[in-house]
CSV table of C-alpha atoms in Angstrom, one decimal:
chain,number,residue,atom,x,y,z
A,74,MET,CA,28.4,-44.0,15.9
A,75,LYS,CA,26.7,-42.6,12.7
A,76,ARG,CA,23.7,-44.6,13.5
A,77,MET,CA,23.6,-42.0,17.2
A,78,GLY,CA,24.1,-38.8,15.0
A,79,GLY,CA,21.4,-39.7,12.9
A,80,LEU,CA,19.3,-40.6,16.0
A,81,ILE,CA,20.1,-37.2,17.6
A,82,ALA,CA,19.6,-35.3,14.5
A,83,GLY,CA,16.2,-36.5,14.0
A,84,LEU,CA,15.1,-36.1,17.8
A,85,LEU,CA,16.4,-32.8,17.0
A,86,LEU,CA,14.2,-32.2,14.0
A,87,LEU,CA,11.6,-33.7,15.3
A,88,SER,CA,11.2,-31.0,18.6
A,89,PRO,CA,9.6,-27.9,17.1
A,90,LEU,CA,7.0,-29.8,16.1
A,91,ALA,CA,6.0,-31.3,19.4
A,92,ALA,CA,6.6,-27.9,21.1
A,93,SER,CA,4.2,-26.7,18.0
A,94,ALA,CA,1.8,-29.1,18.8
A,95,GLU,CA,1.2,-28.3,22.6
A,96,ASP,CA,1.5,-24.2,21.9
A,97,ARG,CA,-1.1,-24.9,19.8
A,98,VAL,CA,-4.4,-22.0,20.8
A,99,GLU,CA,-7.5,-22.2,18.6
A,100,TYR,CA,-9.5,-19.2,18.6
A,101,GLU,CA,-13.4,-18.8,18.6
A,102,LYS,CA,-15.1,-18.4,14.9
A,103,HIS,CA,-17.1,-15.6,16.8
A,104,THR,CA,-16.0,-13.5,20.0
A,105,GLU,CA,-18.5,-10.9,22.6
A,106,ILE,CA,-17.5,-8.8,24.3
A,107,ASN,CA,-19.9,-6.9,27.0
A,108,PHE,CA,-19.3,-3.7,28.1
A,109,GLU,CA,-22.3,-3.2,30.2
A,110,ASP,CA,-21.6,-3.0,32.9
A,111,ASP,CA,-18.3,-0.7,32.2
A,112,THR,CA,-18.7,3.2,32.0
A,113,ILE,CA,-15.9,4.4,29.2
A,114,GLN,CA,-15.3,7.6,29.3
A,115,GLY,CA,-13.1,9.5,26.8
A,116,ASP,CA,-12.1,12.9,24.6
A,117,LEU,CA,-11.6,13.0,20.7
A,118,THR,CA,-8.1,13.5,20.4
A,119,ARG,CA,-6.6,14.8,17.5
A,120,PRO,CA,-2.8,15.4,16.2
A,121,ASP,CA,-0.9,18.9,16.8
A,122,GLY,CA,-1.0,20.8,13.7
A,123,GLU,CA,-2.5,22.5,10.9
A,124,LEU,CA,-3.8,21.1,7.7
A,125,VAL,CA,-1.8,22.4,4.5
A,126,ASP,CA,-3.5,22.5,1.2
A,127,ALA,CA,-1.2,22.2,-1.9
A,128,LYS,CA,-0.4,23.6,-4.2
A,129,GLY,CA,-3.0,24.9,-7.0
A,130,LYS,CA,-3.5,23.5,-10.3
A,131,VAL,CA,-0.6,25.0,-12.2
A,132,THR,CA,-1.0,26.1,-16.0
A,133,HIS,CA,1.5,25.5,-18.6
A,134,SER,CA,1.9,27.1,-21.7
A,135,ASN,CA,1.3,25.2,-25.3
A,136,LEU,CA,5.0,24.3,-26.4
A,137,VAL,CA,3.7,23.6,-29.7
A,138,LYS,CA,4.6,26.6,-31.8
A,139,VAL,CA,2.3,27.4,-34.8
A,140,ARG,CA,4.5,29.0,-37.9
A,141,ASP,CA,2.7,32.2,-39.8
A,142,THR,CA,4.2,30.9,-42.9
A,143,PHE,CA,3.3,27.3,-43.1
A,144,ARG,CA,0.5,27.8,-45.4
A,145,ASP,CA,2.1,30.1,-48.1
A,146,GLN,CA,5.1,27.1,-47.6
A,147,VAL,CA,2.6,24.5,-48.3
A,148,LEU,CA,1.3,26.4,-51.2
A,149,GLU,CA,5.0,27.3,-52.8
A,150,SER,CA,5.6,23.8,-52.7
A,151,VAL,CA,2.7,22.4,-54.5
A,152,GLY,CA,3.6,25.1,-56.9
A,153,GLU,CA,7.0,23.4,-57.7
A,154,LEU,CA,5.1,20.5,-58.2
């Protein structure tokens, strides 16, 4: 009984390999399409809508505030040495 189950399992595992070998598609390296006898007509199609411009460059204020009394405070601290 175990032999029969193993045989069936083996056949089920090998069946996709056999099917894929039959369905193999081979493509040529170079494909040439000839449109000499055909007239091709068409229009340029564009999407309906408008082009929306993005916002311009945003200017930010400087977040660093220079203290007016900084120089005076440095000179005072030097005098304390």
